[in-house]
Tab-separated table of C-alpha atoms and ligand atoms in Angstrom:
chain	number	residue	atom	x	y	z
S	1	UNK	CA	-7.282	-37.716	-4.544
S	2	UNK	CA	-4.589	-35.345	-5.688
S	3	UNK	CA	-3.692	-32.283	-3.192
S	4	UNK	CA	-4.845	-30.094	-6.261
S	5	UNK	CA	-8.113	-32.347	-7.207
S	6	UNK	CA	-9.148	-31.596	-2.964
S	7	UNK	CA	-9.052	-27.708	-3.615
S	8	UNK	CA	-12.312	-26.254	-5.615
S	9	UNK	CA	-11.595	-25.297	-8.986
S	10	UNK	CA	-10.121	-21.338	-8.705
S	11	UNK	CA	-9.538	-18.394	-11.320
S	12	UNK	CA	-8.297	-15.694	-9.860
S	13	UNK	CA	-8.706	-12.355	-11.407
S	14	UNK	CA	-7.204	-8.726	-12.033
S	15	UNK	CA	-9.930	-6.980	-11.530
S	16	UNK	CA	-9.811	-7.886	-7.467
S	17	UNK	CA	-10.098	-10.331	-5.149
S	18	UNK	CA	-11.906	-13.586	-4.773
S	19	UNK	CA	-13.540	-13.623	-1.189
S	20	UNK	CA	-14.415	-17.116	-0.188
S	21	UNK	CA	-17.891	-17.789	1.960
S	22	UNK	CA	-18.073	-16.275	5.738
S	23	UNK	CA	-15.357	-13.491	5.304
S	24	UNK	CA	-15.288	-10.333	7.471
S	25	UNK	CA	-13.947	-7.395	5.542
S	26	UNK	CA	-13.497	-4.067	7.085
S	27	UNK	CA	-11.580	-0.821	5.870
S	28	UNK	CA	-9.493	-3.235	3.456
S	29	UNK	CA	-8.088	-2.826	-0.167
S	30	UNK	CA	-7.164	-5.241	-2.132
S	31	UNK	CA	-5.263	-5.382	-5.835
S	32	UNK	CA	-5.995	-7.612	-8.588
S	33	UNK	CA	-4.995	-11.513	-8.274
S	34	UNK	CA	-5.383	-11.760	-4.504
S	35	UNK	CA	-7.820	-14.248	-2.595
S	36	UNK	CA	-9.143	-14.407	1.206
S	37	UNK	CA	-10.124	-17.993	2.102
S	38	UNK	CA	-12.984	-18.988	4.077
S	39	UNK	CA	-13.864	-17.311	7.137
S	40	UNK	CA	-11.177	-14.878	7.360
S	41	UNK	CA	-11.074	-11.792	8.942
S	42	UNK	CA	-9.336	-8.785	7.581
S	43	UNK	CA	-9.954	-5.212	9.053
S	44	UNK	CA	-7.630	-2.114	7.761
S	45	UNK	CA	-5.153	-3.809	5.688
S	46	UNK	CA	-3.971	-3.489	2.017
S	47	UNK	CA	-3.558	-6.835	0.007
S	48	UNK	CA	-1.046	-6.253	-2.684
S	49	UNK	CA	-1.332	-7.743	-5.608
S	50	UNK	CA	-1.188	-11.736	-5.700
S	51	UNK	CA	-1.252	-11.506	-2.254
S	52	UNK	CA	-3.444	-14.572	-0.420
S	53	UNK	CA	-4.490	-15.852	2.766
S	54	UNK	CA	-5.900	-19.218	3.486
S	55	UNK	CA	-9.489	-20.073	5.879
S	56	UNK	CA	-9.894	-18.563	9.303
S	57	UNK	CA	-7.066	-16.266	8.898
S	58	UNK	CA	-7.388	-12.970	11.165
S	59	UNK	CA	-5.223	-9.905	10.059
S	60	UNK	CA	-5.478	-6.196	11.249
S	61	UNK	CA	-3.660	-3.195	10.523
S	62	UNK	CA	-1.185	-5.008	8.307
S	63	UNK	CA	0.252	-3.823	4.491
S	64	UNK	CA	0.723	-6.973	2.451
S	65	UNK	CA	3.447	-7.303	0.082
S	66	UNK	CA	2.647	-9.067	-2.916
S	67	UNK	CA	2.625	-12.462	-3.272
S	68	UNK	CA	2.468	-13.037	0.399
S	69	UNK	CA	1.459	-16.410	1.252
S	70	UNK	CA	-0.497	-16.618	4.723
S	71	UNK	CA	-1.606	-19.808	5.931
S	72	UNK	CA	-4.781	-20.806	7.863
S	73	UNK	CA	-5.854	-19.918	11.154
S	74	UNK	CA	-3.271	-17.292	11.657
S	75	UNK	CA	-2.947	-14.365	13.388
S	76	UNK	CA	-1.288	-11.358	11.721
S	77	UNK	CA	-1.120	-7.791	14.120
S	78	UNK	CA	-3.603	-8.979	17.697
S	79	UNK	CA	-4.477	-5.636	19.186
S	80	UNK	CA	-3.437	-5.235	22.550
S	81	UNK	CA	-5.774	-4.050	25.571
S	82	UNK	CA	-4.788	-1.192	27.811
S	83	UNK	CA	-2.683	-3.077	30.135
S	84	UNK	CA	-0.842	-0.481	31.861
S	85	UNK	CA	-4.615	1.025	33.143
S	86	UNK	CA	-6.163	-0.203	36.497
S	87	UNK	CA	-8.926	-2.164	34.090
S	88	UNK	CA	-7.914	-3.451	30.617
S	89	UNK	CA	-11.295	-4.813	29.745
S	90	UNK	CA	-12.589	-3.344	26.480
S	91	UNK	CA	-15.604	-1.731	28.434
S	92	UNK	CA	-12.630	1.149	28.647
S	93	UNK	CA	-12.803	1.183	24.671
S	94	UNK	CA	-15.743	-0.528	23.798
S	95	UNK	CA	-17.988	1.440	26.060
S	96	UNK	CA	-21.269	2.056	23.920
S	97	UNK	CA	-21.414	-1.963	24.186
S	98	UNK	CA	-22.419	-1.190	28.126
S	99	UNK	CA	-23.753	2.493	28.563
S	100	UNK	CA	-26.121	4.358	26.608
S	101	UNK	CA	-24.530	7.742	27.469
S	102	UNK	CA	-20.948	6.465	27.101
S	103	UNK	CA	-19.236	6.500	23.504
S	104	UNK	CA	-16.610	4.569	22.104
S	105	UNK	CA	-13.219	5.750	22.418
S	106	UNK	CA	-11.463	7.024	19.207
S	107	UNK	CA	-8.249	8.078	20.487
S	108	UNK	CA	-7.559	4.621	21.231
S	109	UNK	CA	-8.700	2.872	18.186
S	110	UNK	CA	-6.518	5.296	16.127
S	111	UNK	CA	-3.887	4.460	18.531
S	112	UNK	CA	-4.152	0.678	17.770
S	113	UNK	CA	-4.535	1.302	13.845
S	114	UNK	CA	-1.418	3.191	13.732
S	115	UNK	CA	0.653	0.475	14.892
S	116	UNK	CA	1.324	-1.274	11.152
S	117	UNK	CA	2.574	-4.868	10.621
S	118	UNK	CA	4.584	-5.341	6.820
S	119	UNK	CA	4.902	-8.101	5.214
S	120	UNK	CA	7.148	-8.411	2.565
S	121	UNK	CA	6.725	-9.724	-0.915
S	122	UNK	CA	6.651	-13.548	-1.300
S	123	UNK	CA	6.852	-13.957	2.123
S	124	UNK	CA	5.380	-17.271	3.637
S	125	UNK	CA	3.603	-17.470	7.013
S	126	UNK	CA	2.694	-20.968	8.860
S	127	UNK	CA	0.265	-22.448	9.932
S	128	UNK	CA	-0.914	-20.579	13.454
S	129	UNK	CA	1.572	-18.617	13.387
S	130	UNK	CA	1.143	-15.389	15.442
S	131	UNK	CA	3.078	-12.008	14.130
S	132	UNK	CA	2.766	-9.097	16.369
S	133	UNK	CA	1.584	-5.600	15.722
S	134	UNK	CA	4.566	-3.276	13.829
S	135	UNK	CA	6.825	-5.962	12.989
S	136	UNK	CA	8.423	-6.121	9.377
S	137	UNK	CA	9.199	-9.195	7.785
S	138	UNK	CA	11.576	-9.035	4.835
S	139	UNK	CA	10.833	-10.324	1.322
S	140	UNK	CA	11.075	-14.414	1.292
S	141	UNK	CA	10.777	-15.063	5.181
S	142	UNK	CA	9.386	-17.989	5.990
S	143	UNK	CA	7.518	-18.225	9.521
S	144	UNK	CA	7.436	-21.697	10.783
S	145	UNK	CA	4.003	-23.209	11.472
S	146	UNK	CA	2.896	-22.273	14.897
S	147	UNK	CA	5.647	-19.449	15.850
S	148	UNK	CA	5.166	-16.290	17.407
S	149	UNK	CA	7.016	-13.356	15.702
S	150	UNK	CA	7.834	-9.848	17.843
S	151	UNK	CA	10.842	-8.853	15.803
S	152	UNK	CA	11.300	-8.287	12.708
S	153	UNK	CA	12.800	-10.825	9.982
S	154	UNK	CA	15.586	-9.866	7.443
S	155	UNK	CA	14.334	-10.765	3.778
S	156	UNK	CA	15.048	-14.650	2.738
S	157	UNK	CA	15.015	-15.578	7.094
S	158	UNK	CA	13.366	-18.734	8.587
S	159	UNK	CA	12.166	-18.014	11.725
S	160	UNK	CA	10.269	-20.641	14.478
S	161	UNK	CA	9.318	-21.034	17.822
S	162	UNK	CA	7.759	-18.579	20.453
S	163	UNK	CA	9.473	-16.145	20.311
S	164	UNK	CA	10.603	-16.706	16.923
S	165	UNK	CA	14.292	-16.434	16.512
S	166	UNK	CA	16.203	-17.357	12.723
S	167	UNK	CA	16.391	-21.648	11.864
S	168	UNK	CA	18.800	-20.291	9.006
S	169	UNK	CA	18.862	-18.094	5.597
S	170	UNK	CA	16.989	-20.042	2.551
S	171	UNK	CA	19.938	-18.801	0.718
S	172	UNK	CA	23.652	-17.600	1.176
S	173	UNK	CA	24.145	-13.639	1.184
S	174	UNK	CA	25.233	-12.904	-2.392
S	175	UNK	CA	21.882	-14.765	-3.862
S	176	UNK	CA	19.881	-13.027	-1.258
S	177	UNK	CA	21.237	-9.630	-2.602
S	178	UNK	CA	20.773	-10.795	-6.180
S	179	UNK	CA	17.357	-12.137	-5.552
S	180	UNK	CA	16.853	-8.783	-4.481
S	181	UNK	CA	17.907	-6.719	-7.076
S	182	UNK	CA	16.540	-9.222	-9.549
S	183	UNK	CA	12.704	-8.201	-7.755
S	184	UNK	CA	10.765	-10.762	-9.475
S	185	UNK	CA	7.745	-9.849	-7.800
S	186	UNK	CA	7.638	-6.523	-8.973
S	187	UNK	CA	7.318	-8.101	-12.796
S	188	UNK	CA	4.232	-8.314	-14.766
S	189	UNK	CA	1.554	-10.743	-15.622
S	190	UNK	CA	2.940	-11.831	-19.303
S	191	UNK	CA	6.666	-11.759	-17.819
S	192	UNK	CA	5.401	-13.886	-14.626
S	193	UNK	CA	3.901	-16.169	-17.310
S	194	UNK	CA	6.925	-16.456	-19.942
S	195	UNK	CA	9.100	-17.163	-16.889
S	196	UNK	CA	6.743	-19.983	-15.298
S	197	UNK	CA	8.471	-22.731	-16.746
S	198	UNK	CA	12.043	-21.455	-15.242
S	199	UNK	CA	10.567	-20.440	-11.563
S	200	UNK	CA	9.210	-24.101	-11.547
S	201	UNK	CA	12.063	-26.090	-12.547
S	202	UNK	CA	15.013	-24.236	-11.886
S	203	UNK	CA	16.881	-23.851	-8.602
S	204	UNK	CA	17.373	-20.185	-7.015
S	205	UNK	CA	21.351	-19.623	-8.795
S	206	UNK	CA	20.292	-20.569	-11.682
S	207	UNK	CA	17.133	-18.969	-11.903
S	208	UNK	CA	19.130	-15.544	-11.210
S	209	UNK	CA	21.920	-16.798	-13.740
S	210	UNK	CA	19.434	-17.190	-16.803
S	211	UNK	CA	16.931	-13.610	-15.773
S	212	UNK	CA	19.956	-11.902	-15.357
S	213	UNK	CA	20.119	-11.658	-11.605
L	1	LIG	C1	9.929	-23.725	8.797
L	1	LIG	C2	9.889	-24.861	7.800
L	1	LIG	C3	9.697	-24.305	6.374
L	1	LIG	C4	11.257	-25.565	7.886
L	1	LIG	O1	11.271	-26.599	6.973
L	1	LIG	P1	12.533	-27.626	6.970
L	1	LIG	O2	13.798	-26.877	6.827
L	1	LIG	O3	12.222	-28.697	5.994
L	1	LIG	O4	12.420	-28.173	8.449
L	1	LIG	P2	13.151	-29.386	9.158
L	1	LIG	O5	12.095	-30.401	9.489
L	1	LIG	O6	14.366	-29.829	8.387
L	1	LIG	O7	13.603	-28.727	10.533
L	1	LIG	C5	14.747	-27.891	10.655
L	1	LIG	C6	14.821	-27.481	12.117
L	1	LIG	O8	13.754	-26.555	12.363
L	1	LIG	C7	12.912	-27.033	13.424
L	1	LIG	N1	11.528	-26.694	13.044
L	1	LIG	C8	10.904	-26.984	11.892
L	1	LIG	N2	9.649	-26.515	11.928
L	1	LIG	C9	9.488	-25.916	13.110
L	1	LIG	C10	8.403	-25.251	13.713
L	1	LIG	N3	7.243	-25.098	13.080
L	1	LIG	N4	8.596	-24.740	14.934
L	1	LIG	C11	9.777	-24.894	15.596
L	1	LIG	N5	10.848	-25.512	15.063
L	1	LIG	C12	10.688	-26.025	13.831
L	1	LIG	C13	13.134	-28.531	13.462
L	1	LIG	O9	12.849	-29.055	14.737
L	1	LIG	C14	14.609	-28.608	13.103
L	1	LIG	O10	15.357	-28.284	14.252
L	1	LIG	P3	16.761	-29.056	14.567
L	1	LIG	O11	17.672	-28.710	13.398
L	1	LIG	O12	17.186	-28.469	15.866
L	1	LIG	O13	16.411	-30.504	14.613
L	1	LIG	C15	8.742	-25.851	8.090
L	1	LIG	O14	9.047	-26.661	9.230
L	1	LIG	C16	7.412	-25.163	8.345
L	1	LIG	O15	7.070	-24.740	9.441
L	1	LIG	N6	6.621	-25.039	7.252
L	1	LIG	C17	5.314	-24.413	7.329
L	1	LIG	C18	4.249	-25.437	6.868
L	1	LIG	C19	2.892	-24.850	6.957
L	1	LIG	O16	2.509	-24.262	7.956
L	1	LIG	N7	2.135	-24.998	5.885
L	1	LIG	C20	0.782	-24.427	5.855
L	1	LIG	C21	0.225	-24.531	4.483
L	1	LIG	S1	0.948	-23.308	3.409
């Protein structure tokens, strides 16, 4: 069996997302072309267009660029807990959970909320891989499988390991800045489609050399 034949059949569309079974959606919007795999959990996000994320993935508080790729099982923005207080247990947040007379705190879910991961477009995150709250990572990172991110990436960057630090550039600096400029990702269906054959066969240079890059 082919890698393709072990995936069900999918049609994405531009009217909105597909959600696979067993999602948790909260406070979320998503453009056309994008797809949440089975089991994820997204809660205040935005999924740009094209934008997907595989099974058991868990994102919060994060703006997706499009085309972001985002593997299974990770972990995009984990909330922290109140740890300079004399408790950080959530009963200090999550109090109506415990007391009848005792309300949730809002100042501190706003608090956490504000705090906004980015993703860039055409980004790729591992497997696992852990990226913390209000980090940026640039269009065309790549985060190894399993890595932990608390800085941001520059566009094009491979980062790995815990704490992730750069492997190397996918490219050198002058196709980086043309890749740039060129913006693929900001082109339309039909163009994406007339160019399919090119993205798939040719290499990066001359890719930019024939779309004018
Ligand atoms: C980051 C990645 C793209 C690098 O690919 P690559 O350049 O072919 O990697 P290589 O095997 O040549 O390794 C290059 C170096 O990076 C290190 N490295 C590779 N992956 C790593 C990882 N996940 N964590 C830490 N270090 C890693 C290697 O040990 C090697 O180090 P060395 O030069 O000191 O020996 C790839 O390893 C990866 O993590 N891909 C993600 C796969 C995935 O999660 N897929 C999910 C489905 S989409």
């Amino acid at each position: 069996m082919t890698d393709a034949e072990a995936q069900p059949k999918t049609r994405l569309s531009a009217e909105g997302p597909l959600i696979h079974p067993g999602c948790m959606l909260h406070a979320s919007i998503f453009e056309g072309w994008t797809e949440v795999g089975e089991g994820a959990r997204v809660v205040n996000f935005t999924f740009h267009a094209y934008a997907y994320c595989d099974r058991m993935a868990d994102i919060a508080n994060t703006t997706v660029g499009r085309f972001a790729n985002i593997a299974a099982m990770t972990r995009i923005g984990p909330t922290d807990h109140p740890f300079t207080h004399a408790a950080q247990h959530h009963f200090l947040y999550r109090s109506s959970y415990y007391w009848e007379d005792a309300a949730d705190d809002p100042v501190f879910f706003a608090a956490r909320a504000a705090r906004r991961t980015v993703l860039g477009p055409d980004c790729w995150i591992g497997h696992g891989a852990v990226i913390k709250p209000e980090v940026t990572l640039g269009a065309g990172a790549i985060v190894a499988s399993g890595a932990v991110v608390t800085r941001d990436v520059a566009p094009f960057m491979i980062v790995a390991g815990c704490p992730a630090t750069p492997l190397r550039a996918r490219f050198a600096p002058g196709v980086i800045d043309r890749l740039l400029a060129l913006g693929w990702w900001d082109w339309d269906h039909a163009r994406l489609r007339a160019a399919l054959t090119d993205f798939r066969t040719l290499p990066a240079e001359a890719f930019l050399e024939k779309h004018h890059g």
